[in-house]
Coordinates of C-alpha atoms and ligand atoms in Angstrom, one line a residue:
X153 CA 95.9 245.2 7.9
X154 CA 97.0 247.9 10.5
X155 CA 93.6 247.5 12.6
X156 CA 93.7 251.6 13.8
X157 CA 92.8 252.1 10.1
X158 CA 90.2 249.9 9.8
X159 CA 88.8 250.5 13.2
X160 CA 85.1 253.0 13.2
X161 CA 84.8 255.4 15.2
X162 CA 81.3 256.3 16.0
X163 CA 79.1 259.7 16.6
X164 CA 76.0 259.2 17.8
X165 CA 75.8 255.7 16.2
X166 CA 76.3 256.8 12.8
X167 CA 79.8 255.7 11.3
X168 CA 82.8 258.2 11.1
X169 CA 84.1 256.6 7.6
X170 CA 82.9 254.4 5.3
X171 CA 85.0 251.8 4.7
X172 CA 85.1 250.6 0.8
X173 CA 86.7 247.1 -0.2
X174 CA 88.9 246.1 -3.6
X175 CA 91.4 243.7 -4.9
X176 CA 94.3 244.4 -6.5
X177 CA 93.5 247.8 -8.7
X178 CA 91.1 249.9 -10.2
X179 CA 90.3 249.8 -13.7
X180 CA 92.4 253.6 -13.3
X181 CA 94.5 255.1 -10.6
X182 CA 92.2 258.3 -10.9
X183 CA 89.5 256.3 -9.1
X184 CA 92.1 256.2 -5.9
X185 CA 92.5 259.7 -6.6
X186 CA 88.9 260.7 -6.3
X187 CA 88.1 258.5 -3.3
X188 CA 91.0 259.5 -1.4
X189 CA 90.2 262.9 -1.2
X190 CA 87.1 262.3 1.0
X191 CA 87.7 262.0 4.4
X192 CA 84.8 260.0 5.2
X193 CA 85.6 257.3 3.5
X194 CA 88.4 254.3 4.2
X195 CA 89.2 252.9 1.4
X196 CA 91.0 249.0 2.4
X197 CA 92.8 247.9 -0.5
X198 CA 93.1 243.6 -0.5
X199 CA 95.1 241.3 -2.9
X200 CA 93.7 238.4 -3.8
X201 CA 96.9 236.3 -1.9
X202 CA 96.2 237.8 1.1
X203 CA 95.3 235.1 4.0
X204 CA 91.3 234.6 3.6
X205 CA 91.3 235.6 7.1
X206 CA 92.9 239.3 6.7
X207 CA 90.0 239.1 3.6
X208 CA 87.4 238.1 5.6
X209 CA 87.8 240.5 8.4
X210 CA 87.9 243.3 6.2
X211 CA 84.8 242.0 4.0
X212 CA 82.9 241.8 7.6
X213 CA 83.6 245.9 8.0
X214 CA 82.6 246.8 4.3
X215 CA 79.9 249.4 3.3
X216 CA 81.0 249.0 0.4
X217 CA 82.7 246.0 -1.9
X218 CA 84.0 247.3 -5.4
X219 CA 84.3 244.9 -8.6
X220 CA 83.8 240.9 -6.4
X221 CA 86.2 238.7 -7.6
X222 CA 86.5 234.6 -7.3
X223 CA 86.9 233.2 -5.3
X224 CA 85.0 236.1 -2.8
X225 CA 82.3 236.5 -5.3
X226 CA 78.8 238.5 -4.3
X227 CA 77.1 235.1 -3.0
X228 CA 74.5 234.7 -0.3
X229 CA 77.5 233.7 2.0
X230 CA 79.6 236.9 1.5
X231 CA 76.8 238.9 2.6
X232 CA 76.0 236.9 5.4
X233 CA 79.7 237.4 6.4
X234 CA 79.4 241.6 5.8
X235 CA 76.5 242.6 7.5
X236 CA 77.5 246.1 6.9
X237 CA 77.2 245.7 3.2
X238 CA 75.3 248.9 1.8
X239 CA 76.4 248.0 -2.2
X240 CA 78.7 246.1 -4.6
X241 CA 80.0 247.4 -8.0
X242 CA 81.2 245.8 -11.4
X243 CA 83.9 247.2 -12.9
X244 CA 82.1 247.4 -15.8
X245 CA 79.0 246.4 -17.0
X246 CA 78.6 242.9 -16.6
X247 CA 77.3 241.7 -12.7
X248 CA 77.5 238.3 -13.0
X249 CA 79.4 237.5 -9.8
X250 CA 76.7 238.8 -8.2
X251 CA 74.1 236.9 -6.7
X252 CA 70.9 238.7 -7.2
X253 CA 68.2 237.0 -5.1
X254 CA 70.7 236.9 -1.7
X255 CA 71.1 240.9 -2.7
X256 CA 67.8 241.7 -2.9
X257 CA 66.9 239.3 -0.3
X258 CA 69.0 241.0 2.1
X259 CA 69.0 244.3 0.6
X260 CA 72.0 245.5 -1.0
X261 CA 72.1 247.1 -4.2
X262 CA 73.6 246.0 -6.8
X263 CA 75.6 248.8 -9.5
X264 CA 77.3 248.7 -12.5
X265 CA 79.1 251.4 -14.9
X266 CA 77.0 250.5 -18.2
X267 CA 76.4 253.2 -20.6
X268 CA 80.3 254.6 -19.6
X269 CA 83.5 253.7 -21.6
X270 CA 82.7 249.9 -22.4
X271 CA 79.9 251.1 -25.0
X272 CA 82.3 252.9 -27.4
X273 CA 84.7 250.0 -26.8
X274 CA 83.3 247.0 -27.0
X275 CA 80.7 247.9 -29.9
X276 CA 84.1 248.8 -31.7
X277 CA 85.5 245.3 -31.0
X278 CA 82.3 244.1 -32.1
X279 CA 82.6 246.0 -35.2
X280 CA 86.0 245.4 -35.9
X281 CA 85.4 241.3 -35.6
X282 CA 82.6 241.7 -38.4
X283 CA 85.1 243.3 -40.5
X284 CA 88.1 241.2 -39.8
X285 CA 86.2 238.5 -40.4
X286 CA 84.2 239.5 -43.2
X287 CA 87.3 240.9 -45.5
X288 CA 89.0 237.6 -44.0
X289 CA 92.0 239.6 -42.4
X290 CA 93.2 236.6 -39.6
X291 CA 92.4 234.1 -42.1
X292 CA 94.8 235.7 -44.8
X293 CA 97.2 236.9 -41.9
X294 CA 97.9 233.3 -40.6
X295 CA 97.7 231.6 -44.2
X296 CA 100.5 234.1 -45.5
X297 CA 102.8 233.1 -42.0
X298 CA 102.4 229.4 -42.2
X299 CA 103.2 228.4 -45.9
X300 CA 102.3 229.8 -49.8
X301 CA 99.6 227.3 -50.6
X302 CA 96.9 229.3 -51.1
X303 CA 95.7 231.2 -54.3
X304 CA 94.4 235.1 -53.4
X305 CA 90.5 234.6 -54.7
X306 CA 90.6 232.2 -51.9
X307 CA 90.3 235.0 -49.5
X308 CA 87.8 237.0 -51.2
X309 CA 85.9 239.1 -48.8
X310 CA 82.4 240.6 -48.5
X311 CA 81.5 244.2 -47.8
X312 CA 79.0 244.8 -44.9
X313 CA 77.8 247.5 -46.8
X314 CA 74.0 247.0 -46.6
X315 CA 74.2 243.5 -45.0
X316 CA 72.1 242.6 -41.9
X317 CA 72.9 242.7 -38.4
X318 CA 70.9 241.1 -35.5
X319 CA 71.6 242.9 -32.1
X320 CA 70.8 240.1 -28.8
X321 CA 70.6 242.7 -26.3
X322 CA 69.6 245.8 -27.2
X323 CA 71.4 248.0 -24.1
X324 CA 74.2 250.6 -24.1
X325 CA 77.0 248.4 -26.3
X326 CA 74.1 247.1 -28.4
X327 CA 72.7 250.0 -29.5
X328 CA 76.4 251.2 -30.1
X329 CA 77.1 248.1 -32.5
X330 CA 73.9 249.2 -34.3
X331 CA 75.1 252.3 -34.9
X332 CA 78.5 252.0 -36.0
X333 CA 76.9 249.1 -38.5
X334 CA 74.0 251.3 -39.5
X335 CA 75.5 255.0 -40.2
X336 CA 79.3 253.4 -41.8
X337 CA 77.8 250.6 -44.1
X338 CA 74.1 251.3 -44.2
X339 CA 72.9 247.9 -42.3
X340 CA 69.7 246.9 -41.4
X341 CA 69.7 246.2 -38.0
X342 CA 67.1 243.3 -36.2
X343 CA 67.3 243.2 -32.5
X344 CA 65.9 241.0 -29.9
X345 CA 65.3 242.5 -26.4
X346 CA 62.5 241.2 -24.5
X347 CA 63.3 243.9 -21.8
X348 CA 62.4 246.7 -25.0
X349 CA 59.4 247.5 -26.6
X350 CA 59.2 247.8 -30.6
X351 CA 58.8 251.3 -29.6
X352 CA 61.9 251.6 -27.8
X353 CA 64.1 250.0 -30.3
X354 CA 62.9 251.9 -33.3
X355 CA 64.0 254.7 -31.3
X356 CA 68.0 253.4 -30.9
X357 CA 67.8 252.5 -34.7
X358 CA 67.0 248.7 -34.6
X359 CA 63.8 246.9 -35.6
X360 CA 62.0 244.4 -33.1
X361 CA 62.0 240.6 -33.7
X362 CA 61.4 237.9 -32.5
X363 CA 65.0 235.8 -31.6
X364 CA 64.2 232.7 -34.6
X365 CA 63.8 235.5 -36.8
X366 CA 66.9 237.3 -36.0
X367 CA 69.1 234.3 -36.7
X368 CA 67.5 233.3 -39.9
X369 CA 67.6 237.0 -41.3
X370 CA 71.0 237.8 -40.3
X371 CA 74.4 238.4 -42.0
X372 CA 76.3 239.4 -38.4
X373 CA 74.7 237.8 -35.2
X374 CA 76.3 239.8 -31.8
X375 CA 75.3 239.2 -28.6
X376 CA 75.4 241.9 -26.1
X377 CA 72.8 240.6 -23.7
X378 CA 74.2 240.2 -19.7
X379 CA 74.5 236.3 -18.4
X380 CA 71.6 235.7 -16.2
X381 CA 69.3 232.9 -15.6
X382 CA 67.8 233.4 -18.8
X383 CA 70.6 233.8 -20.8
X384 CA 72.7 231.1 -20.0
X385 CA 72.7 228.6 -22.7
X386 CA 70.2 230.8 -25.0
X387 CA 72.5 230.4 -28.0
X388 CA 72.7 226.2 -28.7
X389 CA 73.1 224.1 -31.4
X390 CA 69.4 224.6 -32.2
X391 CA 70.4 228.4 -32.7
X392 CA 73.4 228.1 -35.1
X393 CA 71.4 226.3 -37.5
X394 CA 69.0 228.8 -37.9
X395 CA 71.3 231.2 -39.3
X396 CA 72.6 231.2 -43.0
X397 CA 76.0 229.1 -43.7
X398 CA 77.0 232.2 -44.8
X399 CA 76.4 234.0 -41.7
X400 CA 79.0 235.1 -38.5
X401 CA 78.2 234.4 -35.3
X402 CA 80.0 237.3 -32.9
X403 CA 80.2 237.6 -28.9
X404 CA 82.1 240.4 -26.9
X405 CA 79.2 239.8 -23.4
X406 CA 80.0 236.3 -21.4
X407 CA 80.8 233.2 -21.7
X408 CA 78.4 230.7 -21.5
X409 CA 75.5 232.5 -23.4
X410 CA 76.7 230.5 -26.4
X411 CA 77.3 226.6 -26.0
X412 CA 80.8 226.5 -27.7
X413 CA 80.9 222.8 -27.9
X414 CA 78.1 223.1 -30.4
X415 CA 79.5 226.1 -31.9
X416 CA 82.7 223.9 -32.8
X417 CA 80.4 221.2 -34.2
X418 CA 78.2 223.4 -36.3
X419 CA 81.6 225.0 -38.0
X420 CA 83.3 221.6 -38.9
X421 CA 79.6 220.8 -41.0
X422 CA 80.6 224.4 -42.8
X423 CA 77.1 225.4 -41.7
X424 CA 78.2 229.1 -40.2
X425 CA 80.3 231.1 -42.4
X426 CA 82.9 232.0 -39.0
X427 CA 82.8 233.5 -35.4
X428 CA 84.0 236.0 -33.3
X429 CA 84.7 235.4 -29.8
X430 CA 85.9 237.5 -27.0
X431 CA 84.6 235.8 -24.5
X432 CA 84.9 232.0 -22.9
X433 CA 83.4 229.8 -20.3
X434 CA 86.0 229.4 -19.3
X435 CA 89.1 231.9 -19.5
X436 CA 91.3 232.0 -21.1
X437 CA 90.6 228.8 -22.8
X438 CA 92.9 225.8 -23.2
X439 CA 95.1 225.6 -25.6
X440 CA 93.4 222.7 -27.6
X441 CA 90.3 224.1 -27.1
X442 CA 88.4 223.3 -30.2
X443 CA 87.2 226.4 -31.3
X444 CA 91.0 227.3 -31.5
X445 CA 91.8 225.2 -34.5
X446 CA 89.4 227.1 -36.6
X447 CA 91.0 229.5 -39.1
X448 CA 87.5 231.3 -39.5
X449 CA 87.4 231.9 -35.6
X450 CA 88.6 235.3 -34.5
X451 CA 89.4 235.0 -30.9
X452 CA 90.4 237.8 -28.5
X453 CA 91.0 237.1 -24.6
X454 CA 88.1 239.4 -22.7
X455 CA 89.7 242.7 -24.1
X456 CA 86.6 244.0 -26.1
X457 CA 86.2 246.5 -23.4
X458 CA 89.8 247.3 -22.3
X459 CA 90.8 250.5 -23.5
X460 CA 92.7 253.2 -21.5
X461 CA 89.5 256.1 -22.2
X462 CA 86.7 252.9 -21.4
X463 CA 89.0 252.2 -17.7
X464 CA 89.6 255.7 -16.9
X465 CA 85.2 256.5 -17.5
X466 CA 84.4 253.3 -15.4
X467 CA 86.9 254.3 -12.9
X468 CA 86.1 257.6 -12.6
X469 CA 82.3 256.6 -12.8
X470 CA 82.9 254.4 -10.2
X471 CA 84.6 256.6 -7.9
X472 CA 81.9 259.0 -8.2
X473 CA 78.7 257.0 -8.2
X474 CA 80.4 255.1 -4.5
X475 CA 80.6 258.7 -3.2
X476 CA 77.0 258.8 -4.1
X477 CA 76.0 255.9 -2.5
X478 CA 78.4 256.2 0.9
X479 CA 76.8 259.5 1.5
X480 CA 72.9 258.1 1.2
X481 CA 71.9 259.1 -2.4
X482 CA 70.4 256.4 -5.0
X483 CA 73.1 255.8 -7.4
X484 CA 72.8 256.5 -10.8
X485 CA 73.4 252.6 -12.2
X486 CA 71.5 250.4 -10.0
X487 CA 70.8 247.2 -11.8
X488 CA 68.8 245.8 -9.0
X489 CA 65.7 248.9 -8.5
X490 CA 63.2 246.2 -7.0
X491 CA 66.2 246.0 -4.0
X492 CA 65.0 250.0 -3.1
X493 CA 62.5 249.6 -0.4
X494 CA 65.0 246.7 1.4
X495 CA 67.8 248.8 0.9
X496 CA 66.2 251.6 2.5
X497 CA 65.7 249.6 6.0
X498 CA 69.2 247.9 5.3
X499 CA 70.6 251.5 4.7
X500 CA 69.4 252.9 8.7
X501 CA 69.9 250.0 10.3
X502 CA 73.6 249.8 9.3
X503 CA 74.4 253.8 9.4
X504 CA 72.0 254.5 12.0
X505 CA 70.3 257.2 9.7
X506 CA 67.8 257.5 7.2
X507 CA 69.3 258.2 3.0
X508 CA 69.4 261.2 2.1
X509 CA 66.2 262.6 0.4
Ligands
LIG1290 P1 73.0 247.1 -20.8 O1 72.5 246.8 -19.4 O2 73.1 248.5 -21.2 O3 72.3 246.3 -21.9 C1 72.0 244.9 -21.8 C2 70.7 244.7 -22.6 O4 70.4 243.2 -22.6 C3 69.5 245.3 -22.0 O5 68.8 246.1 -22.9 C4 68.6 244.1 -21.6 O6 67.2 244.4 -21.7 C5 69.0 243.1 -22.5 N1 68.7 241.7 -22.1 C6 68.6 241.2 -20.8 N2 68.2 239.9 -20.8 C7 68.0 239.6 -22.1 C8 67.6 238.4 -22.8 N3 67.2 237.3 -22.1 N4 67.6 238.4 -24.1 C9 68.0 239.5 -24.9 N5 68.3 240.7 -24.3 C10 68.4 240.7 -22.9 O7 74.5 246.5 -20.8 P2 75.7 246.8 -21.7 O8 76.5 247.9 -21.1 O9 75.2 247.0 -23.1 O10 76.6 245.5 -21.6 C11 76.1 244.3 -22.1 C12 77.0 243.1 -21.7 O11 78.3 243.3 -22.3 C13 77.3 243.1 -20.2 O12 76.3 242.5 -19.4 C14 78.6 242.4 -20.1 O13 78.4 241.0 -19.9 C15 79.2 242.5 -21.5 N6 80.5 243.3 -21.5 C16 81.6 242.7 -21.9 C17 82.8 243.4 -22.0 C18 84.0 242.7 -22.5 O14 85.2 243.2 -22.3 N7 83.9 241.7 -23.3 C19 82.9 244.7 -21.4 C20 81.7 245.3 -21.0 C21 80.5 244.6 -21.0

């Protein structure tokens, strides 16, 4: 990296330009577009086969570090290395490569772009993995390729008309799901959200329950809940056979919410009717992966939220919401509030001023 660019000047302590840090891309050019039109801020663009040293040195200059990626995820030791650090942004919605106690430990804020494009898209992909799987389009698609064995009724479908849906994670691409089910086939929608009062949820269209009685009432379970602490390993063996055999188990949030081991075992006993899966622990997954040899498994490979209008909102709502943040205002998406008061004393100590009122 040409050192001039990267190099701060200062006026009377408080940096010149902000410098902001990403691999590779944004999820749209028009973020580039928006951020290079402000003067103030540096924007250092890194690949991730650079030389760890060129990364390293320009991670230890950041105010700003958009969308982490492996192996220079959000951990305690990246912020140790950028004592700068003012924020780090997902791309999208999920902020799992983020460490959350180090941030709020040391005071940087944590955003995301939830509530922007991913909702429409990824409570469509939902959606569209309860109907493919329900009318048994991929089943029917791969029996017609691979030989003529099979009689028609074999592939008869259901309607989701007036079936039940339980929502795990009632948030923006939850509440979406719910709503696509609810006002095109007239579904009853359950949701479990600990985070949500019954209140809350009546309001976006579900009802409150319990998680045991989500599984055992539904027709579609989708998880839309983030990978945490909590989450991790909340849907297990235990879990699957609580729903009906005739029930589909759907995921479009992260890998490793679901055990998919157990998923795979579960299936073979013809105790869940199917799955959707978008997501993997690990990705993509091999090629014998067990879940792979099921013809009532609908796999897609993390797109659920890739659509060009879902990247050019997060983009652009990224762009805008850094501007925000480099210039001393709270951003709109912090998924870290209890970091404020840190942040505050983080925020003058690094640009030598207090944030903006
Ligand atoms: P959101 O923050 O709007 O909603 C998440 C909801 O989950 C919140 O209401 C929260 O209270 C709830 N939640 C938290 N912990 C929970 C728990 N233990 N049990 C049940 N609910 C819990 O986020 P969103 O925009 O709706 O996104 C949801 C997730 O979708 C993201 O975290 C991300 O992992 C995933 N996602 C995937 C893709 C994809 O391409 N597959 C794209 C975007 C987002």
């Amino acid at each position: 990296m040409n050192k001039e660019t990267i190099m701060e000047t200062k006026v009377a302590g408080v940096p010149s330009r902000k410098r902001l840090v990403y691999f590779e891309r944004w999820a749209d050019p028009i973020a580039e577009e928006i951020l290079n039109r402000e003067s103030d801020i540096e924007l250092v663009r890194l690949s991730l086969s650079d030389a760890p040293d060129k990364i390293w040195e320009a991670l230890a200059g950041a105010h700003g570090y958009q969308w982490p990626r492996p192996p220079y995820r959000g951990s305690e030791d990246l912020i140790a290395r950028s004592p700068k650090l003012l924020a780090m942004a997902s791309q999208g919605s999920g902020c799992d490569v983020m460490d959350f106690p180090a941030c709020n430990d040391a005071g940087v804020m944590i955003v995301n772009q939830a509530g922007l494009g991913g909702r429409e898209a990824v409570a469509s992909h939902a959606f569209a993995m309860m109907l493919g799987l329900s009318k048994q389009l991929i089943q029917s698609d791969r029996a017609m390729r691979r030989d003529r064995k099979w009689e028609r009724l074999q592939f008869t479908g259901e309607d989701l008309t007036e079936q039940t849906v339980g929502i795990i994670g009632f948030g923006n691409i939850g509440t979406r799901t719910a709503e696509l089910c609810r006002t095109a086939y007239r579904m009853t929608v359950l949701a479990y959200d600990p985070y949500l009062s019954a209140q809350e949820i009546e309001s976006r269209g579900g009802h409150k329950v319990e998680l045991d009685e989500l599984l055992a009432r539904s027709d579609f379970v989708s998880v839309h809940c983030p990978l945490t602490g909590d989450t991790r390993g909340m849907i297990g063996e235990r879990e699957y056979r609580k729903m009906k055999p005739s029930a589909f188990f759907i995921t479009t949030s992260r890998g490793g919410i679901h055990d998919e081991a157990a998923l795979a075992r579960v299936l073979t006993e013809g105790k869940l009717a199917g799955a959707g899966l978008d997501v993997w622990e690990e990705e993509p997954p091999p090629l014998d992966h067990p879940l792979l040899r099921f013809d009532n498994v609908v796999t897609s490979i993390h797109i659920a939220g890739v659509t060009r209008r879902a990247y050019r909102q997060c983009a652009e709502g990224a762009a805008v919401q850094w501007i925000d943040i480099l210039r001393g205002k709270r951003p709109p998406r912090l998924v870290n509030p209890e970091v404020w008061p840190k942040y505050q004393q983080r925020y003058m100590r690094v640009m030598g001023q207090p944030l903006v009122a």
